[in-house]
Amino acid sequence: MSHKILGIDIGGTGIKLAIVDTETGKMLTDRIRVATPKPASPEAVVDLISEWVLRLDWKGPIGCGFPSIIKNGVATTATNVDKSWIGLNINTYFSKILNTNCTVINDADAAGLAEMEFGAGKDKKGVVLLLTLGTGIGSALFIDGKLVPNTEMGHLFFKDAIAEKYTSNRTRKIEELNWVDWGNRLNEYLQHIDRLFSPEFLILGGGVSKEFKKYKKYLKTDFPIVPAQQKNAAGVIGAALAARIAIQK
Ligand code: BGC
């Protein structure tokens, strides 16, 4: 089997894709980023992916990260995408329309897989958590390297709403929070996470992980925090990796 897989990270704001060598975790093409269609219905998203599959002349397997709880290929929630995804078996739907083997998993779980295999979490044992800070907050929890899927820590009830409303990167932009104010909010949220899950090592992913130096001094947790090594490419690389794992099963 070829280790090359098309990885796609479907987000509430952007869709990112690249062909990935799942042996090395390296992207073999530039990471392409296009705006998520509005509304982000299954038809609109798959049309856009079809267009890129054609442009890249891609005929191999595809792995997708999707911002929802995914149980055996079926989306059971839809927070930052169109509600019509709920109940859809995305594996079957994409595989049929794109005419190839497609595997979908939660987007943060995908980013976590990539960081554990090739990035900041490599060889880390114990309770390791990855949080993606983007349009929403995604989480991937690992115990001795094994993923506990669909943890949804961005949906913890915190400060009168779900936590992602208080401290996602989107909230930082919408409320025009400076790094001190947003960093302090993130710190409060991480203290809460600590009380509930006692992570031993935390990896921060999403676009804002590139700016880690600007807010790391406000994060006063007992456990170490590092930015994702693959920055916001972790989602694309991990989506491809998830497809490889599913195919090899
Ligand atoms: C969704 C998660 C997703 C996260 C990051 C949340 O709103 O519920 O499934 O992982 O956003 O995209």
CSV table of N, CA and C and ligand atoms in Angstrom, one decimal, residues 9-12 66-70 77-80 106-109 132-139 150 152 154-155 162 164, ligand 1:
chain,number,residue,atom,x,y,z
A,9,ASP,N,-8.6,18.9,6.2
A,9,ASP,CA,-9.1,19.4,7.6
A,9,ASP,C,-10.2,20.3,7.3
A,10,ILE,N,-11.4,19.9,7.6
A,10,ILE,CA,-12.6,20.7,7.4
A,10,ILE,C,-12.9,21.5,8.6
A,11,GLY,N,-12.8,22.8,8.5
A,11,GLY,CA,-13.1,23.7,9.7
A,11,GLY,C,-14.3,24.5,9.5
A,12,GLY,N,-14.7,25.2,10.5
A,12,GLY,CA,-15.9,26.1,10.5
A,12,GLY,C,-15.6,27.3,9.6
A,66,PHE,N,-13.1,16.4,10.8
A,66,PHE,CA,-14.4,17.2,10.7
A,66,PHE,C,-14.8,17.7,12.1
A,67,PRO,N,-15.3,18.9,12.2
A,67,PRO,CA,-15.5,19.5,13.6
A,67,PRO,C,-16.8,19.0,14.3
A,68,SER,N,-16.9,17.8,14.5
A,68,SER,CA,-18.1,17.2,15.1
A,68,SER,C,-17.7,15.9,15.8
A,69,ILE,N,-18.6,15.4,16.7
A,69,ILE,CA,-18.4,14.1,17.2
A,69,ILE,C,-18.6,13.1,16.1
A,70,ILE,N,-17.7,12.2,15.9
A,70,ILE,CA,-17.9,11.2,14.8
A,70,ILE,C,-17.9,9.8,15.3
A,77,THR,N,-23.1,15.6,15.9
A,77,THR,CA,-23.3,17.0,16.4
A,77,THR,C,-22.8,17.9,15.2
A,78,ALA,N,-23.2,19.2,15.3
A,78,ALA,CA,-22.7,20.2,14.3
A,78,ALA,C,-22.7,21.6,14.9
A,79,THR,N,-21.6,22.0,15.5
A,79,THR,CA,-21.6,23.3,16.2
A,79,THR,C,-21.3,24.4,15.2
A,80,ASN,N,-20.2,24.3,14.5
A,80,ASN,CA,-19.8,25.4,13.6
A,80,ASN,C,-20.0,25.1,12.2
A,106,ASN,N,-13.0,13.1,14.1
A,106,ASN,CA,-13.1,14.4,14.7
A,106,ASN,C,-11.8,15.2,14.3
A,107,ASP,N,-11.9,16.5,14.0
A,107,ASP,CA,-10.7,17.3,13.6
A,107,ASP,C,-9.6,17.4,14.7
A,108,ALA,N,-10.0,17.5,15.9
A,108,ALA,CA,-9.0,17.7,17.0
A,108,ALA,C,-8.4,16.3,17.2
A,109,ASP,N,-9.1,15.3,17.1
A,109,ASP,CA,-8.6,13.9,17.3
A,109,ASP,C,-7.5,13.7,16.2
A,132,THR,N,-7.2,22.3,20.4
A,132,THR,CA,-7.0,23.2,19.2
A,132,THR,C,-7.9,24.4,19.4
A,133,LEU,N,-7.3,25.5,19.2
A,133,LEU,CA,-7.9,26.8,19.5
A,133,LEU,C,-8.2,27.5,18.1
A,134,GLY,N,-9.4,27.4,17.6
A,134,GLY,CA,-9.7,28.0,16.3
A,134,GLY,C,-11.1,28.6,16.4
A,135,THR,N,-12.0,28.2,15.4
A,135,THR,CA,-13.3,28.7,15.4
A,135,THR,C,-14.0,28.2,16.7
A,136,GLY,N,-13.8,27.0,17.0
A,136,GLY,CA,-14.2,26.4,18.3
A,136,GLY,C,-13.0,26.0,19.1
A,137,ILE,N,-13.2,25.2,20.1
A,137,ILE,CA,-12.1,24.5,20.8
A,137,ILE,C,-12.3,23.0,20.7
A,138,GLY,N,-11.3,22.4,20.2
A,138,GLY,CA,-11.3,20.9,20.0
A,138,GLY,C,-10.4,20.3,21.0
A,139,SER,N,-10.6,19.0,21.3
A,139,SER,CA,-9.7,18.3,22.3
A,139,SER,C,-9.4,16.9,21.8
A,150,ASN,N,-13.4,11.7,20.7
A,150,ASN,CA,-14.6,12.6,20.8
A,150,ASN,C,-14.8,13.2,22.2
A,152,GLU,N,-14.4,16.5,23.3
A,152,GLU,CA,-15.2,17.7,23.3
A,152,GLU,C,-15.1,18.6,24.5
A,154,GLY,N,-14.1,21.6,24.6
A,154,GLY,CA,-14.5,23.0,24.2
A,154,GLY,C,-16.0,23.2,24.6
A,155,HIS,N,-16.7,22.1,24.9
A,155,HIS,CA,-18.1,22.2,25.2
A,155,HIS,C,-18.4,22.0,26.7
A,162,ILE,N,-20.7,27.5,26.9
A,162,ILE,CA,-19.7,26.4,26.6
A,162,ILE,C,-18.3,27.2,26.5
A,164,GLU,N,-15.8,27.2,24.7
A,164,GLU,CA,-15.3,27.8,23.4
A,164,GLU,C,-15.8,29.2,23.2
B,1,BGC,C1,-16.7,20.9,18.0
B,1,BGC,C2,-15.6,19.9,18.0
B,1,BGC,C3,-14.4,20.3,17.2
B,1,BGC,C4,-14.0,21.7,17.7
B,1,BGC,C5,-12.8,22.2,16.9
B,1,BGC,C6,-16.2,22.2,18.4
B,1,BGC,O1,-17.2,23.2,18.3
B,1,BGC,O2,-17.8,20.5,18.8
B,1,BGC,O3,-16.1,18.7,17.5
B,1,BGC,O4,-13.3,19.4,17.4
B,1,BGC,O5,-15.0,22.6,17.6
B,1,BGC,O6,-13.1,22.4,15.6
